[in-house]
Tab-separated table of C-alpha atoms in Angstrom:
chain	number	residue	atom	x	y	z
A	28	UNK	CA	39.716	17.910	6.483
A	29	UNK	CA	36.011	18.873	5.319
A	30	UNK	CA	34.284	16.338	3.006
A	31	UNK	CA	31.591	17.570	0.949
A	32	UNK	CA	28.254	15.201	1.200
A	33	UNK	CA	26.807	15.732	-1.944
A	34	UNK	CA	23.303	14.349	-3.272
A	35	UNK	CA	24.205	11.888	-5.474
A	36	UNK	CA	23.185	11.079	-9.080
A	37	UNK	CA	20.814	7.931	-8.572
A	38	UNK	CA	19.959	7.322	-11.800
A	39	UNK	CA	20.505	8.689	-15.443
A	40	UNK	CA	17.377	10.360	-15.347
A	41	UNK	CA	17.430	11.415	-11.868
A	42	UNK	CA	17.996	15.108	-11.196
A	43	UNK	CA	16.840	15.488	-7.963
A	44	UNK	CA	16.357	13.645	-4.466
A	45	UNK	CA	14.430	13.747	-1.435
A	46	UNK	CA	16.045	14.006	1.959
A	47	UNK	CA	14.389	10.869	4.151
A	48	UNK	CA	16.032	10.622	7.247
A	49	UNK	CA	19.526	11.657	8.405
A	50	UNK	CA	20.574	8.299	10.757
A	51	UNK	CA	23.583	10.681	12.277
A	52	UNK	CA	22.965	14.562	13.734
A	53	UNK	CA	25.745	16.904	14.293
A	54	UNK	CA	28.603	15.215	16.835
A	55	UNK	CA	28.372	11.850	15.737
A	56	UNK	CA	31.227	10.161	14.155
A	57	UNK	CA	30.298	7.982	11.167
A	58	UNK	CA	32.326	5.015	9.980
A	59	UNK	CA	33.267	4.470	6.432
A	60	UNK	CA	30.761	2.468	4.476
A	61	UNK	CA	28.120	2.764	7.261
A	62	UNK	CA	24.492	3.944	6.653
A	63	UNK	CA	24.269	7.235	7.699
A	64	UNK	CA	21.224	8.578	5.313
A	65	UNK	CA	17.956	7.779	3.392
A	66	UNK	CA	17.271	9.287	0.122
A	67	UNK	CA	14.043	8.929	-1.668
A	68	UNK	CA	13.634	9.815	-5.696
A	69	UNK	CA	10.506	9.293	-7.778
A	70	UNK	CA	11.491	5.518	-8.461
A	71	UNK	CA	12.929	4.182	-5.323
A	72	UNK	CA	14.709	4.400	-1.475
A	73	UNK	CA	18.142	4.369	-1.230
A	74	UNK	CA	20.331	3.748	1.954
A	75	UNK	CA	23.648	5.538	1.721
A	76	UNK	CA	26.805	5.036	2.831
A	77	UNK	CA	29.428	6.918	4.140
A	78	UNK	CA	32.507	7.672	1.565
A	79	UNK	CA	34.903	8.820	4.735
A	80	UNK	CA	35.226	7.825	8.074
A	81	UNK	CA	34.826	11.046	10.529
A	82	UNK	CA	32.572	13.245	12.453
A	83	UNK	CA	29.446	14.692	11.129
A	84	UNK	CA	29.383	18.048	11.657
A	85	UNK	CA	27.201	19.710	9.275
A	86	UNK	CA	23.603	19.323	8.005
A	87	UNK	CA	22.294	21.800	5.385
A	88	UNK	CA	19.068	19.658	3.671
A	89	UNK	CA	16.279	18.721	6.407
A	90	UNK	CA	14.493	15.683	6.370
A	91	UNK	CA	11.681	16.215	3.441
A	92	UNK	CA	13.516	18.960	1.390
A	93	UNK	CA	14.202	18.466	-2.353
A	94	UNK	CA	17.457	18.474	-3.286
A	95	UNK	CA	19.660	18.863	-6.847
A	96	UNK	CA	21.885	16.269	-7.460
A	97	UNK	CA	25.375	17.482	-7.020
A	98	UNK	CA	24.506	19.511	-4.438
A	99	UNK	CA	26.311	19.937	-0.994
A	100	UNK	CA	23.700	18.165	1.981
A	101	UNK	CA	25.958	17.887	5.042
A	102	UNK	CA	29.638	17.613	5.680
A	103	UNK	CA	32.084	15.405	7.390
A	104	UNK	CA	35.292	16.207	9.327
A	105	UNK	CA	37.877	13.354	9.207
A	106	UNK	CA	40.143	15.603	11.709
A	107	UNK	CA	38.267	14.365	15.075
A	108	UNK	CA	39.552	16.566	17.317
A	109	UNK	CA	39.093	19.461	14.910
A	110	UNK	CA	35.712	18.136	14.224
A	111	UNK	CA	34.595	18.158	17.822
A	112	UNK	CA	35.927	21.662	18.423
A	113	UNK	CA	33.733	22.999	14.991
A	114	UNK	CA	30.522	21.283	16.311
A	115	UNK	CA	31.085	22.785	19.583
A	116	UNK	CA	31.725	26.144	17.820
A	117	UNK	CA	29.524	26.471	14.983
A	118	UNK	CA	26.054	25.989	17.442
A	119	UNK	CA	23.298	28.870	16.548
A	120	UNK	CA	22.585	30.434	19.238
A	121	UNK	CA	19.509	29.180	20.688
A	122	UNK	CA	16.444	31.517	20.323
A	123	UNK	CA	14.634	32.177	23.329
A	124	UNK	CA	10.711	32.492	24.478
A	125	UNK	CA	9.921	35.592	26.505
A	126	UNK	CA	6.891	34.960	27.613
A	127	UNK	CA	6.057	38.284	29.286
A	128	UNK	CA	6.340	39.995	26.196
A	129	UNK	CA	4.182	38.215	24.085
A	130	UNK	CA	1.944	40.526	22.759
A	131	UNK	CA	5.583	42.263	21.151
A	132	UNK	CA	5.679	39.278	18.727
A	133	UNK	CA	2.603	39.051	17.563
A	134	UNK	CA	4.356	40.763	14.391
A	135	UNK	CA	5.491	38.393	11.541
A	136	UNK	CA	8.956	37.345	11.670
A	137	UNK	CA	11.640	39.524	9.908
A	138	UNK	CA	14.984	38.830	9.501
A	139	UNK	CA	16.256	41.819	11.669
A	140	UNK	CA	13.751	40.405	14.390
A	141	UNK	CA	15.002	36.732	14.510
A	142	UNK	CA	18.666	38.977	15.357
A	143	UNK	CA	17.150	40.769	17.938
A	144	UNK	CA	15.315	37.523	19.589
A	145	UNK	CA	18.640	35.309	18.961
A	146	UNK	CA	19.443	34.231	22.669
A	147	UNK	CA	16.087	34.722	24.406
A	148	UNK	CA	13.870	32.122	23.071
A	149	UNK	CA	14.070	28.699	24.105
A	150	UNK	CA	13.468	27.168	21.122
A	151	UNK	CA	15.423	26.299	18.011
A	152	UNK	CA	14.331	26.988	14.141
A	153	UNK	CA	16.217	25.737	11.068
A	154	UNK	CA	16.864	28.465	8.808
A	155	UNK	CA	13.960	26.669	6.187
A	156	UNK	CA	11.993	26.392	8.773
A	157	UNK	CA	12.264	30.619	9.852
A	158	UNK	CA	12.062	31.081	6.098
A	159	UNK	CA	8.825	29.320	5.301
A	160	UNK	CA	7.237	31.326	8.463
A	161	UNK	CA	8.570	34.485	7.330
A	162	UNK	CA	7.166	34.095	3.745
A	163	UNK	CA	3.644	32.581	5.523
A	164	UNK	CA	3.673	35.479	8.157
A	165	UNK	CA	3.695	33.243	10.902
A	166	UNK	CA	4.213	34.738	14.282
A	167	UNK	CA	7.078	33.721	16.166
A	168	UNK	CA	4.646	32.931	19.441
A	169	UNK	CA	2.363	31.208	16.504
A	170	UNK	CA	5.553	28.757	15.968
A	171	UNK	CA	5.810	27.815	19.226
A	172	UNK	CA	2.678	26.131	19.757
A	173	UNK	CA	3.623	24.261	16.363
A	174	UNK	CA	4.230	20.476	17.687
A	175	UNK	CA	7.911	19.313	16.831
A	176	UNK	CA	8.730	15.794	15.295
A	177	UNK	CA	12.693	16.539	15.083
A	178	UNK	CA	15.294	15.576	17.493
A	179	UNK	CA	14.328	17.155	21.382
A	180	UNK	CA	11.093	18.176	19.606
A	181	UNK	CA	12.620	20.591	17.014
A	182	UNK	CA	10.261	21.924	14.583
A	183	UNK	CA	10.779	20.504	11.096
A	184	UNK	CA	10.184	21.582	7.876
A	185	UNK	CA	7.310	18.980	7.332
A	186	UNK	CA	5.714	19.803	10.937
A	187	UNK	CA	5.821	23.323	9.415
A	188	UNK	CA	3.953	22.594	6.398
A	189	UNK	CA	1.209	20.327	8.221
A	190	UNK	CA	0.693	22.952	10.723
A	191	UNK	CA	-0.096	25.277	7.819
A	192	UNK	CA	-2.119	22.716	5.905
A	193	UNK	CA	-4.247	22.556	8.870
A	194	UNK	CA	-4.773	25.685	9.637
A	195	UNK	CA	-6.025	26.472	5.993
A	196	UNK	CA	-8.376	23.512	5.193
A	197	UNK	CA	-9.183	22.841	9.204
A	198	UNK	CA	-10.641	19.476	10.094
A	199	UNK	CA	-14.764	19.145	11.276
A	200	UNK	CA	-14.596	18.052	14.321
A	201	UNK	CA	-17.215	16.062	14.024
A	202	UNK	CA	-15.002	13.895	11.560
A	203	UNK	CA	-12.384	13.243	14.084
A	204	UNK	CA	-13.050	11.541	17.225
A	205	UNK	CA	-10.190	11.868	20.976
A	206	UNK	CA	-9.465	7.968	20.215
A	207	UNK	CA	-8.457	8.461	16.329
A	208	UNK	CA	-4.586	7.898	15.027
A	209	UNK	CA	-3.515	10.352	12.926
A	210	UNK	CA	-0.219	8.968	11.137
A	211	UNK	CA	1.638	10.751	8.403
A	212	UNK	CA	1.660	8.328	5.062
A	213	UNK	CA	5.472	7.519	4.128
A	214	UNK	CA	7.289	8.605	1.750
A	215	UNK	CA	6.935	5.625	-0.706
A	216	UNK	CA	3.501	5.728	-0.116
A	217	UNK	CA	2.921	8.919	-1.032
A	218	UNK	CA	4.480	8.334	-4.455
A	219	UNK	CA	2.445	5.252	-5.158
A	220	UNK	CA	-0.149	7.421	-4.593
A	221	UNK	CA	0.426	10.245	-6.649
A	222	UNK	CA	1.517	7.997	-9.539
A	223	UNK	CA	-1.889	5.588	-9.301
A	224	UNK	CA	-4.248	9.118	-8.702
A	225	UNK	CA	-2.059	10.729	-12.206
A	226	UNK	CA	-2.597	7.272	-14.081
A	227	UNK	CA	-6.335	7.351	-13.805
A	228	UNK	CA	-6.475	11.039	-14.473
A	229	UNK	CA	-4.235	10.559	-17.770
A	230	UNK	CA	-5.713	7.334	-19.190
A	231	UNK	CA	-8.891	6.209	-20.203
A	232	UNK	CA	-9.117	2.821	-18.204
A	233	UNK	CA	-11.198	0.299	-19.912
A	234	UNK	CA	-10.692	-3.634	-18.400
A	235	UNK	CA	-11.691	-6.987	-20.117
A	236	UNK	CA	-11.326	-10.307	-18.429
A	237	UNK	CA	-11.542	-13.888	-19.730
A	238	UNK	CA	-11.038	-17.418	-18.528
A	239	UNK	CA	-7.293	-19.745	-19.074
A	240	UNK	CA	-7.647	-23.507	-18.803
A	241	UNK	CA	-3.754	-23.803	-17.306
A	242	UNK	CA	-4.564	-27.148	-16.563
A	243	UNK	CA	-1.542	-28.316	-19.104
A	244	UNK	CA	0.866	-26.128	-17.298
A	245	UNK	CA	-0.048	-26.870	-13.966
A	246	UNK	CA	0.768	-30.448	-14.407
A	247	UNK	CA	3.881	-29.263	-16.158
A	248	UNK	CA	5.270	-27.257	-13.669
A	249	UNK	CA	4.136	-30.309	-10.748
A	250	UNK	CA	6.181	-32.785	-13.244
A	251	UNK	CA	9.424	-30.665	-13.863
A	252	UNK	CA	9.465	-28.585	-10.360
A	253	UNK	CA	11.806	-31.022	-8.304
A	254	UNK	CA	14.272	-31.296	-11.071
A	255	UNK	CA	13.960	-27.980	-12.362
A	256	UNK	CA	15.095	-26.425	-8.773
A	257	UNK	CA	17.726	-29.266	-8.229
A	258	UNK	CA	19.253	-27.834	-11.091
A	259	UNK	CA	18.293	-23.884	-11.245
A	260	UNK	CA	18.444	-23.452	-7.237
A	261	UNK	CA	14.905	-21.913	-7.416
A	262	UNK	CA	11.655	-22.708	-7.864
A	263	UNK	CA	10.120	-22.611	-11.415
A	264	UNK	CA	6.643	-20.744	-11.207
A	265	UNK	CA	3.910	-19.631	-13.463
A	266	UNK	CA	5.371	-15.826	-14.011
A	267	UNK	CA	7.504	-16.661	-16.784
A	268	UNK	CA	4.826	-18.478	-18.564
A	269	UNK	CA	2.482	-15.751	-18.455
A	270	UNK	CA	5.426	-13.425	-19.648
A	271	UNK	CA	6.054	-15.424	-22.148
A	272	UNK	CA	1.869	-15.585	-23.399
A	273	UNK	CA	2.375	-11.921	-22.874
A	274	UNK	CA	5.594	-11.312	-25.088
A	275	UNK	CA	4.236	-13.294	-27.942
A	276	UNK	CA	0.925	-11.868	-27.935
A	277	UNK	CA	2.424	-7.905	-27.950
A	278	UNK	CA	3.742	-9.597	-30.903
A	279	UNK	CA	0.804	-10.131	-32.821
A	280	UNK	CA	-0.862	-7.006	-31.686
A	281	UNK	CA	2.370	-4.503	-31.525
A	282	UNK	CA	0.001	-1.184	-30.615
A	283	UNK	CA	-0.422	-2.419	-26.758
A	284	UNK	CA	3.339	-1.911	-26.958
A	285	UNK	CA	3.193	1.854	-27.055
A	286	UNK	CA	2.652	4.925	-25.248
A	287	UNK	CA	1.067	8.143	-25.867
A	288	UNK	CA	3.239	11.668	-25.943
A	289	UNK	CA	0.996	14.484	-26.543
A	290	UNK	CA	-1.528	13.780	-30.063
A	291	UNK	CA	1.527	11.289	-31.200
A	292	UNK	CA	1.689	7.300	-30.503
A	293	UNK	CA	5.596	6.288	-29.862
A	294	UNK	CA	6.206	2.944	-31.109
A	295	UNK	CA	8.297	1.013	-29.155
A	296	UNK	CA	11.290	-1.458	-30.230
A	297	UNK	CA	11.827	-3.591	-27.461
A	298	UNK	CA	9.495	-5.263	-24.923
A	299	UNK	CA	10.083	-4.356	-21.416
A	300	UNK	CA	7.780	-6.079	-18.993
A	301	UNK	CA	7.296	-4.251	-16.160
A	302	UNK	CA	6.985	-7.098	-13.002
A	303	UNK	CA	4.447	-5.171	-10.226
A	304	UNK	CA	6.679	-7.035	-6.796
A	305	UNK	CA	4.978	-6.814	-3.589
A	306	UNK	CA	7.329	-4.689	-0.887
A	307	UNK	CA	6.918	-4.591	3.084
A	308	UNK	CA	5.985	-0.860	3.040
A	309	UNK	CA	4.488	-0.837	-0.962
A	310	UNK	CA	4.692	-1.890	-4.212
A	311	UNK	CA	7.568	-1.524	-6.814
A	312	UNK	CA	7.882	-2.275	-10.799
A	313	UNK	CA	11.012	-3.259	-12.067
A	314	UNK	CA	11.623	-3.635	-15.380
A	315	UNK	CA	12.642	-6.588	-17.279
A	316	UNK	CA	14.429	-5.472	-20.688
A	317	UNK	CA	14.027	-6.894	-24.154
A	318	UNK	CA	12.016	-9.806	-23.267
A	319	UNK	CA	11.679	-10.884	-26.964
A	320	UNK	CA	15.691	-11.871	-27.075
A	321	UNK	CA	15.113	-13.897	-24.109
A	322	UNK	CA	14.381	-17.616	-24.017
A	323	UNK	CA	11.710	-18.954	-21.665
A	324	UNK	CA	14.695	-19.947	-18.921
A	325	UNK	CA	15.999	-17.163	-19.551
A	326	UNK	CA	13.109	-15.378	-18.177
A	327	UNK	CA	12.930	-17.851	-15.685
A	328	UNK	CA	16.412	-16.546	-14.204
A	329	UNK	CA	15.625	-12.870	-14.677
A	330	UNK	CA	11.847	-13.485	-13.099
A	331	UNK	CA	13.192	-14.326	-10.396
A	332	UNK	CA	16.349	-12.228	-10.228
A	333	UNK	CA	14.807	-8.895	-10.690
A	334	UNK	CA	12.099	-10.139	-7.587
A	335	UNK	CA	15.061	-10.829	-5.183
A	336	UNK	CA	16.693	-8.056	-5.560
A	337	UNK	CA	13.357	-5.704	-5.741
A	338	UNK	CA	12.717	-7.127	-1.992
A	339	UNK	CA	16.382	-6.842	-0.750
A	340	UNK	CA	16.201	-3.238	-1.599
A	341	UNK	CA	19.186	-3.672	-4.667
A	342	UNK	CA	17.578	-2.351	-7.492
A	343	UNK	CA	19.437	0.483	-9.273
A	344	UNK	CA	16.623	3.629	-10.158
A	345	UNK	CA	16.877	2.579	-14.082
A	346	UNK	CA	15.981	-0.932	-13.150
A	347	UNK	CA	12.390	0.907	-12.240
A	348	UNK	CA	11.871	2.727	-15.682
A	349	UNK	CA	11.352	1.948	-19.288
A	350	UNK	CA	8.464	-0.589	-19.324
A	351	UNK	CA	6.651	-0.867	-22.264
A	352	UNK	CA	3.919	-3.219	-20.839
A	353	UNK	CA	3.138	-4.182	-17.519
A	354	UNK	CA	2.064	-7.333	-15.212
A	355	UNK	CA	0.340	-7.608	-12.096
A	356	UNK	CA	-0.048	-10.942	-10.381
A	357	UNK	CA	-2.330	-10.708	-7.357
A	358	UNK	CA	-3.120	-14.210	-7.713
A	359	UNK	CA	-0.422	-15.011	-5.763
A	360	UNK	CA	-2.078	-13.395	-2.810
A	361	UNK	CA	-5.584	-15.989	-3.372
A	362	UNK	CA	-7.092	-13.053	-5.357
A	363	UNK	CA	-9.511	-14.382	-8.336
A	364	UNK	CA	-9.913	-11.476	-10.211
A	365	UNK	CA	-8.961	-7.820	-10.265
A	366	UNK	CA	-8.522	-4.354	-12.034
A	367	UNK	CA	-5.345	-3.108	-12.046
A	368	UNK	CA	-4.397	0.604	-12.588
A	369	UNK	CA	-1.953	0.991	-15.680
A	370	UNK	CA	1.445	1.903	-15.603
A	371	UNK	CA	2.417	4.991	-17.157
A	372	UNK	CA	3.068	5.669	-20.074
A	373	UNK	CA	2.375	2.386	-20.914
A	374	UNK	CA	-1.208	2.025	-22.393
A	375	UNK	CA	-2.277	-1.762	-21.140
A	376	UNK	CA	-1.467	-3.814	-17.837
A	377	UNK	CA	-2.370	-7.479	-17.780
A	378	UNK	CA	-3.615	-8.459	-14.116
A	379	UNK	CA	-3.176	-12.325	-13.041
A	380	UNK	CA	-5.985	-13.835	-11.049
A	381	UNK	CA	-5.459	-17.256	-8.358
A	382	UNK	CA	-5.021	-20.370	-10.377
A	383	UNK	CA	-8.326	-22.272	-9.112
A	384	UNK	CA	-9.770	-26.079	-9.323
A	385	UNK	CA	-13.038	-25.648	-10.906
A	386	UNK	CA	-15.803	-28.390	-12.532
A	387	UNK	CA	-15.707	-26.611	-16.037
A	388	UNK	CA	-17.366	-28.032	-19.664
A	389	UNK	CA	-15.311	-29.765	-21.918
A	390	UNK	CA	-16.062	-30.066	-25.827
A	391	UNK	CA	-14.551	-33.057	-27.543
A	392	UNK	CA	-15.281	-34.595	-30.895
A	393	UNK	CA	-17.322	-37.197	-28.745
A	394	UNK	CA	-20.072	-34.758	-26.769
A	395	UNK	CA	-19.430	-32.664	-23.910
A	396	UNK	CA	-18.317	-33.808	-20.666
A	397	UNK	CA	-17.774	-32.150	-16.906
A	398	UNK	CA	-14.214	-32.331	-15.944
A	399	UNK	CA	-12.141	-30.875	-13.103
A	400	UNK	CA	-9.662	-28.378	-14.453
A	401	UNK	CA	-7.189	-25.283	-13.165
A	402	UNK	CA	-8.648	-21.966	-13.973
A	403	UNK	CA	-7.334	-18.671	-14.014
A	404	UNK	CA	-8.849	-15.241	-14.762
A	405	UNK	CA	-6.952	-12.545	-16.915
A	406	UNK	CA	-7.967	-9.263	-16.861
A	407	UNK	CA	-6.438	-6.592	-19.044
A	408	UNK	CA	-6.440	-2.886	-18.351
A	409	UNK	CA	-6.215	-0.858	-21.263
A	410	UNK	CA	-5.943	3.039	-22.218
A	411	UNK	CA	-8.935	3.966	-24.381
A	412	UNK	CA	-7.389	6.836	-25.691
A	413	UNK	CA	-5.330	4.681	-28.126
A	414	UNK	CA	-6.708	1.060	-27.863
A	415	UNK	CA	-10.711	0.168	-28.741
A	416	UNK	CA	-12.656	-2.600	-27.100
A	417	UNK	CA	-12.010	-4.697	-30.232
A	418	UNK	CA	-8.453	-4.453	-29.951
A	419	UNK	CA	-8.422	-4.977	-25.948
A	420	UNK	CA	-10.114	-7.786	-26.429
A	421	UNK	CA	-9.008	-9.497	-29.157
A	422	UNK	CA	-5.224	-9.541	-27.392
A	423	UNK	CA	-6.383	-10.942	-24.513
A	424	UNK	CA	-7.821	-13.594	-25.834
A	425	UNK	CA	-4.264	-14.029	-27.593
A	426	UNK	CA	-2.977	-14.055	-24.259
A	427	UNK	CA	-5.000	-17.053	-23.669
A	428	UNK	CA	-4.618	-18.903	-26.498
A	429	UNK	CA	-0.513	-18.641	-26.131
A	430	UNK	CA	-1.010	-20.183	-22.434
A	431	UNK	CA	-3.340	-23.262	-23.749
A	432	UNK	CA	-1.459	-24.412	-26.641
A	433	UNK	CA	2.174	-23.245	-25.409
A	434	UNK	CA	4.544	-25.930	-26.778
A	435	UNK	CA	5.642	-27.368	-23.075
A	436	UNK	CA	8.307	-29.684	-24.959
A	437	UNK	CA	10.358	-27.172	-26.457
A	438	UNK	CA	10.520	-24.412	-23.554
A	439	UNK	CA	14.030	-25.704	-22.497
């Protein structure tokens, strides 16, 4: 029996996905439950499973191609025999090079000419791929020099499209040396790019920074650390704190909660903290919902939830949208200070800097006096469109204030 593989609905505002990698071709049997296929959307990577056990034996979305959810990618035979036979059968003909009539194809590829060249060129096109060169007017002996990435060195449609790229904006050579490596970006990448390159073009970044004394939590933390993972099975760290000084202070100042649709501002209900988690191959933001029902261990356990499963590749594609406000803590890589790009459409992203012994001047009633004390540097990034200097800075200095006087005695 035929199984349908259909691209499936990865989130509820997902309509579409991106074909990644097929881990099978046509012939191999797959095993129920086993990874078989990659699937990229907007928001994150999925590995997918198979739903039957059986033999692959049909693949109609290439690596790179766009795909409706819904619709039919590949199918599966759970009949092996039968299955073997249809691969066997249902082969294209290959295609054929003649080389000694070249000059007879330097004519852009029609559909009745593919028929008439079906079994005497040696190599193999994907329908996409004789479609693209058909609507491009590529020659067929113009697609054979095209260098394959595929499976025996089949022509894909992304080897297509960079061929083309390159032959339209070519390359100086004097930009390009015989010892450069020329590596395609991956997929992820390329969507952390386009989203950071539309942020900046959308918003009007403006960034403020100030100093945190977190001397008091510091020496919490060191004081309730051994107990608190004894009992919690994790570590507590300084995330949920600064969520917390972050919660309270969206608060106070309820516009940095927003986003911008057009000319209106949409006020938001709940606070959803967007958590920016370092990956192996990029960066992800999952969201952490209604952070003002939440008490502090609360957050504690969702902090540190919503990071495990980010990095064992777990997160469902909702858990990656709705933030309202957003956090960045490169401090955790020794970084002092930094400018982070905001996350759309939210219109402010607080960036954490490396906590940081420092000799710094204390005021007290009795005179002023040089102590040693942990330091921290906030920076906020804020969209000028909606928020002024005034109001960028006066909530980061609430920010600050909520870290030095937190209450440390009533947090649990």
């Amino acid at each position: 029996m035929l199984v349908d593989i259909i691209m499936p609905k990865m989130g509820e505002s997902i309509t579409e996905g991106t074909i990644i990698e097929w881990r099978k071709k046509i012939g191999d049997n797959v095993e129920k439950d086993e990874i078989f296929l990659e699937i990229g959307t907007d928001k994150v990577d999925s590995e997918i499973p198979a739903s039957v056990s059986g033999t692959l034996v049909e693949i109609l979305a290439e690596p790179n191609d766009v795909v409706d959810v819904g619709k039919v990618i590949g199918r599966i035979n759970t009949d092996t025999e039968a299955a073997i036979e249809t691969t066997v059968q249902d082969q294209p003909e290959p295609i054929v090079s003649k080389e000694a009539e070249a000059p007879q194809m330097e004519k852009p590829i029609r559909k009745t000419t593919v028929k008439k060249l079906a079994g005497k060129r040696k190599s193999f096109f994907t329908p996409v791929v004789m479609k693209i060169a058909q609507e491009k007017n590529v020659h067929l002996a113009e697609l054979d020099t095209v260098q394959g990435t595929g499976r025996g060195g089949r022509v894909t449609k992304k080897d297509l499209l960079a061929y083309l790229d390159d032959r339209s904006e070519p390359v100086p050579s004097s930009k390009l040396s015989m010892s450069d490596n020329i590596e395609e970006m991956e997929y992820m990448r390329k969507k952390i790019a386009d989203h950071m390159r539309s942020s900046l073009d959308t918003a009007a970044h403006v960034h403020v920074m100030t100093e945190v004394d977190m001397t008091t939590i510091v020496d919490y933390v060191t004081a309730k650390e051994e107990s608190f993972s004894s009992r919690e099975g994790f570590s507590l760290t300084y995330t949920p704190f600064i969520v917390t000084a972050a919660v309270k202070a969206i608060q106070r100042f309820p516009l940095m909660n927003c986003s911008l649709e057009g000319g209106n501002i949409v006020h938001k209900k709940n606070i959803n903290i967007g958590m920016a988690v370092s990956i192996e191959n990029g960066l992800m933001v999952p969201v952490i919902e209604k952070c003002e029902e939440a008490n502090f261990l609360g957050l504690c356990r969702r902090v540190r939830d919503i990071t495990v499963r980010t990095r064992d590749k777990k997160l469902s594609p909702d858990e990656l949208q709705g933030s309202t406000f957003s956090i960045s803590n490169f401090g955790v890589f020794n970084v002092t200070m930094g400018t982070p790009i905001i996350n759309q459409p939210n219109v402010g992203i607080l960036g954490v800097g490396a906590i940081k012994k420092r000799p710094v001047v204390i005021e007290t009633e009795a005179g002023d006096t040089i102590g040693i004390r942990s330091m921290m540097i906030l920076t906020l990034g804020f969209d000028h469109r909606l928020i002024d200097g005034a109001g960028g800075s006066q909530f980061i200095d609430a920010v600050r204030d909520e870290l030095e006087t937190m209450d440390l005695e009533r947090l649990f």
